[in-house]
mmCIF file of C-alpha atoms and ligand atoms in Angstrom:
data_model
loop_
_atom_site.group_PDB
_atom_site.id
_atom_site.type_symbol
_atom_site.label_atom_id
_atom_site.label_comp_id
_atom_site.label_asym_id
_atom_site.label_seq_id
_atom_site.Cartn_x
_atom_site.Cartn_y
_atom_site.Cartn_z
ATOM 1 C CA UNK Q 1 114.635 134.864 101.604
ATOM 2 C CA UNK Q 2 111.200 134.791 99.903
ATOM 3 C CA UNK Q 3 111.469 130.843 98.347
ATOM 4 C CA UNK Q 4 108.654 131.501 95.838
ATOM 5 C CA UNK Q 5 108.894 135.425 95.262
ATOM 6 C CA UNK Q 6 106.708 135.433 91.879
ATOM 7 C CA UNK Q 7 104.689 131.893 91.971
ATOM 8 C CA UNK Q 8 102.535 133.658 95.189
ATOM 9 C CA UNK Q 9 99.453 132.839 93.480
ATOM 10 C CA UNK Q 10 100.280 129.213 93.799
ATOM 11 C CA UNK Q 11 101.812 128.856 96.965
ATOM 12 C CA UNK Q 12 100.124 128.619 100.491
ATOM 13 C CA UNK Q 13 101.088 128.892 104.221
ATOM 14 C CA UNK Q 14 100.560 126.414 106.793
ATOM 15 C CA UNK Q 15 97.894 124.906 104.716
ATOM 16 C CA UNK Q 16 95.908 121.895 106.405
ATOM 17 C CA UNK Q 17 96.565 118.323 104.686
ATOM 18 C CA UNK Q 18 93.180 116.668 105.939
ATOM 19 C CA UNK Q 19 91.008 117.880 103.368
ATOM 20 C CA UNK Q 20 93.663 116.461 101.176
ATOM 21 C CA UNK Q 21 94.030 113.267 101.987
ATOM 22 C CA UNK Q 22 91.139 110.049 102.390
ATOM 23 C CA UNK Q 23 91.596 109.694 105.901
ATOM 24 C CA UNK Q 24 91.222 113.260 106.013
ATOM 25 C CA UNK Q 25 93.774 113.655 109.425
ATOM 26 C CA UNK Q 26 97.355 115.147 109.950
ATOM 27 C CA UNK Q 27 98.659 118.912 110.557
ATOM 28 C CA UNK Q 28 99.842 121.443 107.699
ATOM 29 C CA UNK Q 29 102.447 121.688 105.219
ATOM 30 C CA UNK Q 30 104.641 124.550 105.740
ATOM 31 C CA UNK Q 31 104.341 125.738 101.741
ATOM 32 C CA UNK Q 32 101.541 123.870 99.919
ATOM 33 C CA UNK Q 33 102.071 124.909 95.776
ATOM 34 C CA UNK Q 34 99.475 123.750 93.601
ATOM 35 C CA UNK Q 35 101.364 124.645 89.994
ATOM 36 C CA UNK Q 36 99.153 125.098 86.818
ATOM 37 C CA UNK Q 37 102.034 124.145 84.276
ATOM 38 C CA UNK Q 38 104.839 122.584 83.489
ATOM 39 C CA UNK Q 39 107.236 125.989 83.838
ATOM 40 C CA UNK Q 40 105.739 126.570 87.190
ATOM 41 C CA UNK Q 41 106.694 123.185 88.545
ATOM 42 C CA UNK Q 42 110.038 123.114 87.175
ATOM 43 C CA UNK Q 43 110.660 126.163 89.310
ATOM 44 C CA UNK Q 44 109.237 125.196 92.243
ATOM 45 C CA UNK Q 45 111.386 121.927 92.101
ATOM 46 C CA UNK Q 46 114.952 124.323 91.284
ATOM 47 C CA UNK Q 47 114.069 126.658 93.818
ATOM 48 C CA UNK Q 48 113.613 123.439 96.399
ATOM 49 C CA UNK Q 49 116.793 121.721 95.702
ATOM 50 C CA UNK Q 50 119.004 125.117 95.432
ATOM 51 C CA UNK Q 51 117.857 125.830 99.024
ATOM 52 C CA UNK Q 52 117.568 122.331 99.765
ATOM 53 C CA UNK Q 53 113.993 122.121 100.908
ATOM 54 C CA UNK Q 54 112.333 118.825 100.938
ATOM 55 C CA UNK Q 55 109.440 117.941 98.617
ATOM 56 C CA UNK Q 56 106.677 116.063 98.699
ATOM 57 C CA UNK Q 57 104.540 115.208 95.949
ATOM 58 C CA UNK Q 58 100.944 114.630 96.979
ATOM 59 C CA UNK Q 59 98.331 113.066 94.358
ATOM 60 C CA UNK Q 60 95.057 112.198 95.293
ATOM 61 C CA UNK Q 61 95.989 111.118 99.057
ATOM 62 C CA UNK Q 62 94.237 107.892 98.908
ATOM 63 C CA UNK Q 63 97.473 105.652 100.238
ATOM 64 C CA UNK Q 64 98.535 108.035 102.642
ATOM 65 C CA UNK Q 65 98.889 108.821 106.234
ATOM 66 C CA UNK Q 66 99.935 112.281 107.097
ATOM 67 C CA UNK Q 67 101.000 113.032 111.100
ATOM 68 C CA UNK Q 68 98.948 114.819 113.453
ATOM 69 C CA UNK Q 69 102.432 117.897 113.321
ATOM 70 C CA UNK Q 70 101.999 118.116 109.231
ATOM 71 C CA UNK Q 71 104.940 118.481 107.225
ATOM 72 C CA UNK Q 72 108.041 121.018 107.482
ATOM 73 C CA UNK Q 73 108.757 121.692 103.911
ATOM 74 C CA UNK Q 74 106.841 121.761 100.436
ATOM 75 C CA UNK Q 75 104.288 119.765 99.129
ATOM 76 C CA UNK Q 76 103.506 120.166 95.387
ATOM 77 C CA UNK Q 77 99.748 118.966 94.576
ATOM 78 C CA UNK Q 78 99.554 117.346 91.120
ATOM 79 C CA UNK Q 79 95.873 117.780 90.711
ATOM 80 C CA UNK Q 80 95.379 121.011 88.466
ATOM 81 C CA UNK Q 81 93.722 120.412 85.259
ATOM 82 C CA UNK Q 82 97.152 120.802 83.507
ATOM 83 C CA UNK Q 83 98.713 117.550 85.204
ATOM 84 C CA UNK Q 84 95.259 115.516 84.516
ATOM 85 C CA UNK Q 85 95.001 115.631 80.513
ATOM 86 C CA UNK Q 86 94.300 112.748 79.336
ATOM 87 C CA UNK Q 87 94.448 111.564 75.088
ATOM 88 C CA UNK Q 88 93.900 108.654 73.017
ATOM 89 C CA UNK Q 89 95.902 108.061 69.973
ATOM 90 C CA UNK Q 90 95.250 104.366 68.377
ATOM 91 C CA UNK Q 91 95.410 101.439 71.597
ATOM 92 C CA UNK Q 92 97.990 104.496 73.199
ATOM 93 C CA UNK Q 93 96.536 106.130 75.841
ATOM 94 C CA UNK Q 94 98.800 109.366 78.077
ATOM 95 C CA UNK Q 95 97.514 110.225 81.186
ATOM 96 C CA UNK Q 96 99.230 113.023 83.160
ATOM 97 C CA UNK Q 97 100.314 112.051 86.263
ATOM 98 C CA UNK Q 98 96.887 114.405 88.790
ATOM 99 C CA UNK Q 99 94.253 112.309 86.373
ATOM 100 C CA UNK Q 100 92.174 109.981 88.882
ATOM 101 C CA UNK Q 101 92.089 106.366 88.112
ATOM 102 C CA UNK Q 102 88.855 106.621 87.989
ATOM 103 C CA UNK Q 103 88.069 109.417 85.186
ATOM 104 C CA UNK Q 104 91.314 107.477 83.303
ATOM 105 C CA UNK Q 105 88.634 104.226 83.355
ATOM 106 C CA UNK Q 106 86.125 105.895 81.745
ATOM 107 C CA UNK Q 107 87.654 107.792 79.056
ATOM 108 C CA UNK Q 108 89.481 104.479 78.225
ATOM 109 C CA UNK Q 109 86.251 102.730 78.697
ATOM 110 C CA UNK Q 110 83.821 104.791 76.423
ATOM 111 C CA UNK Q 111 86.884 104.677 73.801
ATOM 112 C CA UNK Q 112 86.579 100.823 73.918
ATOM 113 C CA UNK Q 113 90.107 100.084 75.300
ATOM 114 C CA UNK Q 114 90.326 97.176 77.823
ATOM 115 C CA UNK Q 115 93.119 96.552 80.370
ATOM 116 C CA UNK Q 116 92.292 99.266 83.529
ATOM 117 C CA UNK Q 117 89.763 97.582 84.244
ATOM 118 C CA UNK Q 118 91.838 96.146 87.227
ATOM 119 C CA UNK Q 119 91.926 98.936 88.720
ATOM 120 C CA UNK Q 120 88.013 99.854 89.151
ATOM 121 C CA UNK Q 121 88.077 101.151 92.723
ATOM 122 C CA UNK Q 122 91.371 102.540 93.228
ATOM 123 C CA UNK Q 123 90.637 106.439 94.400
ATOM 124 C CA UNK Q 124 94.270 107.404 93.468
ATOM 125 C CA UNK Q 125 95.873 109.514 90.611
ATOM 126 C CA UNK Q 126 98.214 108.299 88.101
ATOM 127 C CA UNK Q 127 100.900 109.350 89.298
ATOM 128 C CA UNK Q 128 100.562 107.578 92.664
ATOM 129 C CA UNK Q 129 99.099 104.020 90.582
ATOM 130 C CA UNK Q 130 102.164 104.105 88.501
ATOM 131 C CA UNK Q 131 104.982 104.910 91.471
ATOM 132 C CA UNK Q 132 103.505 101.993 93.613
ATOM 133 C CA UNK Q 133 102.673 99.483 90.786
ATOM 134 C CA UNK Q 134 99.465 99.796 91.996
ATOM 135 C CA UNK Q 135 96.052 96.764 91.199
ATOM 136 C CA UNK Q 136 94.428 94.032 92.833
ATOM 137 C CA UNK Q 137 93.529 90.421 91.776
ATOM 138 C CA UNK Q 138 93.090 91.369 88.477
ATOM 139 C CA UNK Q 139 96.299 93.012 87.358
ATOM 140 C CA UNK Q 140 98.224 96.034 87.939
ATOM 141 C CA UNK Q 141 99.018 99.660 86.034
ATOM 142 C CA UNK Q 142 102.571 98.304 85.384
ATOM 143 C CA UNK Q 143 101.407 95.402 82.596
ATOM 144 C CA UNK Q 144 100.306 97.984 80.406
ATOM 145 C CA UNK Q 145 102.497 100.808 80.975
ATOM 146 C CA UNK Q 146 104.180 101.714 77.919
ATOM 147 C CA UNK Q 147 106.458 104.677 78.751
ATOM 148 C CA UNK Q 148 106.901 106.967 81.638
ATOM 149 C CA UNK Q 149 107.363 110.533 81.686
ATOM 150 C CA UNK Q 150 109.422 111.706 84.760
ATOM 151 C CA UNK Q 151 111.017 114.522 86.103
ATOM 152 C CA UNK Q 152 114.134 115.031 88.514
ATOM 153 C CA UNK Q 153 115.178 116.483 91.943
ATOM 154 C CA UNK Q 154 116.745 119.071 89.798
ATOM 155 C CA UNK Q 155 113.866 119.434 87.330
ATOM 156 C CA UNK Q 156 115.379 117.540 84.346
ATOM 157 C CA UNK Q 157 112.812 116.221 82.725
ATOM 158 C CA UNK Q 158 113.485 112.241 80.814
ATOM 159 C CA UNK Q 159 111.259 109.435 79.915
ATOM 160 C CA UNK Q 160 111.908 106.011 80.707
ATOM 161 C CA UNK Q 161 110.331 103.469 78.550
ATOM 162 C CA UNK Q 162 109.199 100.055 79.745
ATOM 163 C CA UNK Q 163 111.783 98.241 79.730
ATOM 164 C CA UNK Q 164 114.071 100.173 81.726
ATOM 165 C CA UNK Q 165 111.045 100.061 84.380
ATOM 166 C CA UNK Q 166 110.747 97.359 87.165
ATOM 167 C CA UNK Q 167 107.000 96.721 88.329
ATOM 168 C CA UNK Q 168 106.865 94.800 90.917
ATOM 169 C CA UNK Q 169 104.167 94.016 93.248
ATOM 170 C CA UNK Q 170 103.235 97.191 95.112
ATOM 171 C CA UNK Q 171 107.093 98.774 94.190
ATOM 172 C CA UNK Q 172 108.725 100.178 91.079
ATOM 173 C CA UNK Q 173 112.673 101.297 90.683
ATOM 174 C CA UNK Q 174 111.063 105.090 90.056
ATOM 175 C CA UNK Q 175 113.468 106.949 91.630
ATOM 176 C CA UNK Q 176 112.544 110.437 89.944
ATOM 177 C CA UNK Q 177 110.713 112.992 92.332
ATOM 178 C CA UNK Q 178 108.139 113.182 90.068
ATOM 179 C CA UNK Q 179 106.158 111.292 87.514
ATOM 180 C CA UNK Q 180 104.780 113.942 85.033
ATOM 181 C CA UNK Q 181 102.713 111.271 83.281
ATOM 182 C CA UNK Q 182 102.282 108.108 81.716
ATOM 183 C CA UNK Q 183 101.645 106.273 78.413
ATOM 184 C CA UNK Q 184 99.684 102.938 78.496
ATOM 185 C CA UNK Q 185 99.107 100.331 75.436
ATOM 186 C CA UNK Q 186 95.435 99.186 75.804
ATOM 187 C CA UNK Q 187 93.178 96.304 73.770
ATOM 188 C CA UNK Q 188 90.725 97.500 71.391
ATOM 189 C CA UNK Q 189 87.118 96.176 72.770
ATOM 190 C CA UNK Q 190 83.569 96.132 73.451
ATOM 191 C CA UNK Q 191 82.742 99.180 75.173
ATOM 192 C CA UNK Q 192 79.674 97.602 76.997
ATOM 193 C CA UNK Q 193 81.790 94.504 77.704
ATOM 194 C CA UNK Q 194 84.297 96.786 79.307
ATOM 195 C CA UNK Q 195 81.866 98.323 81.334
ATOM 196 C CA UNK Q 196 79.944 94.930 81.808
ATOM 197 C CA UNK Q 197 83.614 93.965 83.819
ATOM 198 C CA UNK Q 198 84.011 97.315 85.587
ATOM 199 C CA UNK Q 199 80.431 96.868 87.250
ATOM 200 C CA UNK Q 200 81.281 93.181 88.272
ATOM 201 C CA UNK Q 201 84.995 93.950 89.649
ATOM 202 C CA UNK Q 202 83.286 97.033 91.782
ATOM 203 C CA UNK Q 203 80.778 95.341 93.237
ATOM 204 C CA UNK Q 204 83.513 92.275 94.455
ATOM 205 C CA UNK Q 205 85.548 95.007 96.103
ATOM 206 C CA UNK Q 206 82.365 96.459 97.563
ATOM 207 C CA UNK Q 207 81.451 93.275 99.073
ATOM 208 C CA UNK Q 208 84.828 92.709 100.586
ATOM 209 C CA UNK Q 209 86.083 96.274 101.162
ATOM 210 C CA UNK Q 210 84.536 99.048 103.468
ATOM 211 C CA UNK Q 211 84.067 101.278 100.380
ATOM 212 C CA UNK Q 212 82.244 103.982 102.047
ATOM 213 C CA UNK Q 213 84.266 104.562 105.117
ATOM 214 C CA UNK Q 214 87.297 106.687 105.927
ATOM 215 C CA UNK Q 215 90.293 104.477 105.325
ATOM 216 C CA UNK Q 216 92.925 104.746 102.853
ATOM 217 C CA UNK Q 217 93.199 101.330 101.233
ATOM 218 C CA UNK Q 218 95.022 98.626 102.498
ATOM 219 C CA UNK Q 219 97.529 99.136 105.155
ATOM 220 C CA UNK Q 220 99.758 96.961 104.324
ATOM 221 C CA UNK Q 221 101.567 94.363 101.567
ATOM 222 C CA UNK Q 222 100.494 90.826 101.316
ATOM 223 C CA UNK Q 223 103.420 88.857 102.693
ATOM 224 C CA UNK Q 224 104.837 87.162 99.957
ATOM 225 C CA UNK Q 225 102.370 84.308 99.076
ATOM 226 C CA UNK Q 226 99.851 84.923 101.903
ATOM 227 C CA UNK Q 227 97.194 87.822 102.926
ATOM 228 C CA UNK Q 228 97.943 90.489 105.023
ATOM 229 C CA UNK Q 229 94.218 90.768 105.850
ATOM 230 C CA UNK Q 230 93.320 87.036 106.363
ATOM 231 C CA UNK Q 231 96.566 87.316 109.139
ATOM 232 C CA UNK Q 232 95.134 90.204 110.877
ATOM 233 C CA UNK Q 233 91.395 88.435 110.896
ATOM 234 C CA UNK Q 234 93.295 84.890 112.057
ATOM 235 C CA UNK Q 235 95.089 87.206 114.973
ATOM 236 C CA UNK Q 236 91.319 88.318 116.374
ATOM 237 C CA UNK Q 237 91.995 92.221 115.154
ATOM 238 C CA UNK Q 238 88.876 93.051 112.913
ATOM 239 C CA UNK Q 239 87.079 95.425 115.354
ATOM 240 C CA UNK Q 240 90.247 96.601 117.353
ATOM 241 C CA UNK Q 241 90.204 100.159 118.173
ATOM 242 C CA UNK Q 242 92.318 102.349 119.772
ATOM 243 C CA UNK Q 243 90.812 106.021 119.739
ATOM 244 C CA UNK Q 244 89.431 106.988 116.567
ATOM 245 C CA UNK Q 245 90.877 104.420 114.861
ATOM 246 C CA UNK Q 246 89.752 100.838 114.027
ATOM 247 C CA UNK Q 247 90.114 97.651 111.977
ATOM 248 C CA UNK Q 248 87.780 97.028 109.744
ATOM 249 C CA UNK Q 249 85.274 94.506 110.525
ATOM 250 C CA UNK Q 250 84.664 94.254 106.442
ATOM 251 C CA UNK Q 251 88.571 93.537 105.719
ATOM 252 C CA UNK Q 252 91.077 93.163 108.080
ATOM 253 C CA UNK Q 253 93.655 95.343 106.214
ATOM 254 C CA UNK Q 254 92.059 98.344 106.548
ATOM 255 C CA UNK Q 255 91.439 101.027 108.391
ATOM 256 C CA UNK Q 256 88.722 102.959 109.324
ATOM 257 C CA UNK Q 257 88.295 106.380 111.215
ATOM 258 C CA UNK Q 258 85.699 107.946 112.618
ATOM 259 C CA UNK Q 259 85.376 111.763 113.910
ATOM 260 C CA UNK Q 260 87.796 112.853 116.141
ATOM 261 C CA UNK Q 261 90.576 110.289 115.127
ATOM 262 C CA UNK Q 262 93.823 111.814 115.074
ATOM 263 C CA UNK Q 263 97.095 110.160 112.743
ATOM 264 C CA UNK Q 264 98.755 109.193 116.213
ATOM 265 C CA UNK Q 265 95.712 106.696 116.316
ATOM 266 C CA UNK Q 266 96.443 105.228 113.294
ATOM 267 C CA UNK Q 267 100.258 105.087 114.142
ATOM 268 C CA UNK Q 268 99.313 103.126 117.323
ATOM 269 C CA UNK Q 269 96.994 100.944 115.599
ATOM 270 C CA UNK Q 270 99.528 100.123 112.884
ATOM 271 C CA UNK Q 271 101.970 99.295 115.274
ATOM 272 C CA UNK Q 272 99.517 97.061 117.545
ATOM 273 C CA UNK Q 273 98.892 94.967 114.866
ATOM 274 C CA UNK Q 274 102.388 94.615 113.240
ATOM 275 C CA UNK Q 275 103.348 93.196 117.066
ATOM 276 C CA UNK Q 276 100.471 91.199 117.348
ATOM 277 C CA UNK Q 277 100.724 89.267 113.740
ATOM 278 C CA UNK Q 278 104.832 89.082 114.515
ATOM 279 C CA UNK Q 279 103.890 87.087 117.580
ATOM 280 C CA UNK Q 280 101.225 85.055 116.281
ATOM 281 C CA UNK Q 281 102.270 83.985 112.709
ATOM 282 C CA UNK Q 282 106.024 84.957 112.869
ATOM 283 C CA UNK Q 283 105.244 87.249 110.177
ATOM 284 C CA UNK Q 284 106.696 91.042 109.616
ATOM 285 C CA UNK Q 285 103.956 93.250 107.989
ATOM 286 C CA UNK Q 286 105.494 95.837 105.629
ATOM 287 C CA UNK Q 287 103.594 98.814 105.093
ATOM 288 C CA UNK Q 288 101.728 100.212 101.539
ATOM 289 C CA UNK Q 289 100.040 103.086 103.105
ATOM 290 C CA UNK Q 290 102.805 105.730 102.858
ATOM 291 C CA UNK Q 291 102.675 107.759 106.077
ATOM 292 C CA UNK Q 292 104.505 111.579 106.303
ATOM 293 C CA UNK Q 293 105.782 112.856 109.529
HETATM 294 N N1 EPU D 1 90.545 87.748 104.039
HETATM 295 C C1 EPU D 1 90.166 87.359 105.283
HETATM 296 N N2 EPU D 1 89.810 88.319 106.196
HETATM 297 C C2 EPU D 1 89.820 89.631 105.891
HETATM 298 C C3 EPU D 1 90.225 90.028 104.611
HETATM 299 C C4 EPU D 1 90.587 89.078 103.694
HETATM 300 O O1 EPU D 1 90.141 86.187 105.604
HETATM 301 O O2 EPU D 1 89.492 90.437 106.766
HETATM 302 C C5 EPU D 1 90.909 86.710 103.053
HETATM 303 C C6 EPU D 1 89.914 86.688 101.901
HETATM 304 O O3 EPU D 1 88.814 85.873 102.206
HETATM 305 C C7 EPU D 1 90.740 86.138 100.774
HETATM 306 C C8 EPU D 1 92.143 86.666 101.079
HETATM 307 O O4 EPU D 1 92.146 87.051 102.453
HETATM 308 O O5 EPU D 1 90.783 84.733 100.816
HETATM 309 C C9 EPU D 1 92.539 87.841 100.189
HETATM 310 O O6 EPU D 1 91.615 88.899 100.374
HETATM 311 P P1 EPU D 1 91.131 89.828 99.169
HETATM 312 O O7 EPU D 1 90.622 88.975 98.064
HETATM 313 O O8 EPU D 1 90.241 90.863 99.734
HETATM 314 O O9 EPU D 1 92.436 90.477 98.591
HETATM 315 P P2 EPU D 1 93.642 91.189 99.296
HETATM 316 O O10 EPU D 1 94.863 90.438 98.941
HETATM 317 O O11 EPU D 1 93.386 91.445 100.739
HETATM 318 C C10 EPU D 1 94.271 92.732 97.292
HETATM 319 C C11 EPU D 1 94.823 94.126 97.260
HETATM 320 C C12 EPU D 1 93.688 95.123 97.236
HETATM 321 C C13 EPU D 1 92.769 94.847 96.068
HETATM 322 C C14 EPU D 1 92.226 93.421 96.242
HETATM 323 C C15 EPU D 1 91.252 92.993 95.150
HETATM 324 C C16 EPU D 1 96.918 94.157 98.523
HETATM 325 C C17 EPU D 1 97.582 94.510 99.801
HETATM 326 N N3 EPU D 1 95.608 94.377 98.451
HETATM 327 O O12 EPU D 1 93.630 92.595 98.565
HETATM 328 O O13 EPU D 1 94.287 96.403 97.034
HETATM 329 O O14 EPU D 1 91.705 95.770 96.046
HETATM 330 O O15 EPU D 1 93.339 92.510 96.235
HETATM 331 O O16 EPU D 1 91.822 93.042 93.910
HETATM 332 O O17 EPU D 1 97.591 93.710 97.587
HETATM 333 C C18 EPU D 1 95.172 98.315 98.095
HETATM 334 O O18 EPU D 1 96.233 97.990 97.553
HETATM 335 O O19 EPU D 1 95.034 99.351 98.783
HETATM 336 C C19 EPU D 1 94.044 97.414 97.920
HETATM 337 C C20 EPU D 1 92.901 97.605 98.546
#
């Protein structure tokens, strides 16, 4: 059985997910389809859940962990052009779901539409921000989303508006395989104010945050009402390393890699400090990096 006799042109074998990902480790995906519209993807998704094949959907890879053996089954990347539009109508702004935060920022930015700003240093797409819920101190995606567009195991495509959605912190009830894109109501403002706040909130994180390392954001949740990184510093972990992998000395809830670091590194570090913080603080660490193995 050929699973993608006629999409060839957008499937590959075996492909590597490093390159793919911000840690840049793990093995291959079996079928890797990068599809360039709408139509495509809807196939790709019928074809997987006829034959039962599991999907993954892979944005930007800035929150994930993929292991050192890869993954046996497809992973769609969101990233073509198609899936990154992005338009303004009035204080409305749709994103499709492969846009980067970042480029999302600046459009809205230069249109004079406040309320991303929260999310200045995020690395991740859309469709990853909005599945997660994901911010910082500031905010989060979720308090100005305004509809989401959304798509099925079956390829039934729906929208949800707000108020059917939960955003929580670091979790939404999006149970859809895929978010297609997203609709956000935004605050008319100063253009130069905007970008006044996006230089200030970047250079916070860039004093706090190893910005220019190999690491995929923070590991894990904040405990409800405390810091997941001010635990692992108060347990003695910044600095730990076990192969290629290490905590941060900048902030304790991330990790960095280095050359030659493999995913089971990460796994092991992960796990050494999840024990260690259980003993000392009587705390369970959850995980926000999403890891695929
Ligand atoms: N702290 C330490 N040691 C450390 C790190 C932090 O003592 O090694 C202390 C800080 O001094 C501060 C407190 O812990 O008093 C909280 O730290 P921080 O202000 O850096 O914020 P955070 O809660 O660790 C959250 C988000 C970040 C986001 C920042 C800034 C989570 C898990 N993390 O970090 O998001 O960038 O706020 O808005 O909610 C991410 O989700 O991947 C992420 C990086």
């Amino acid at each position: 059985m050929n699973l993608f006799a006629g999409l060839e042109e957008i499937v590959k074998f075996d492909e590597p997910l490093a390159p793919y990902n911000w840690f840049k480790l793990g093995g291959p995906a079996r079928y890797f389809v990068t599809p360039r519209n709408l139509d495509q993807l809807k196939q790709v998704i019928e074809r997987c859940n006829e034959n039962h094949v599991d999907v993954k959907i892979l944005g930007r890879g800035s929150n994930l962990l993929v292991g050192d053996e890869g993954v046996d089954g497809v992973v769609i990347r969101m990233t073509d052009k198609y899936f990154g539009q992005i338009s303004i109508e009035g204080n409305t702004v749709c994103a499709g779901a492969g846009a980067s935060i970042n480029r999302l920022l600046q459009v809205c930015a230069r249109a004079g539409l406040s309320g991303m700003e929260c999310l200045v240093g995020i690395p991740g797409s859309v469709g990853g921000a909005v599945k997660i819920n994901a911010g910082g101190r500031f905010g989060d995606i979720g308090s100005f989303s305004h509809s989401v567009s959304l798509m099925d195991s079956s390829g039934y495509q729906f929208v949800r508006p707000r108020e059917d959605i939960y955003f929580g912190y670091r979790e939404t009830n999006i149970m859809a395989k895929l978010i297609l894109s997203a609709e956000f109501t935004l605050t008319p403002d100063d253009p130069e104010a905007i970008g006044r706040t996006i230089k200030e909130v970047w250079m916070l994180k860039k004093i706090s945050q190893p910005m220019s390392s190999r690491n995929a954001g923070c590991v894990f949740k904040n405990p409800r009402a405390l810091s997941a990184g001010a635990l692992i510093d108060q347990a003695g972990l910044k600095g730990l390393r076990l192969g290629g992998a290490q905590v941060s000395e900048r902030h304790a809830n991330f990790i960095v890699v280095s050359d030659g670091a493999t995913a089971s590194d990460v796994l092991k570090l992960i796990d050494q400090i999840r024990q260690q913080v259980q003993r000392r603080f009587d705390v369970e660490l959850e995980l926000e990096l999403e890891i695929w193995r």
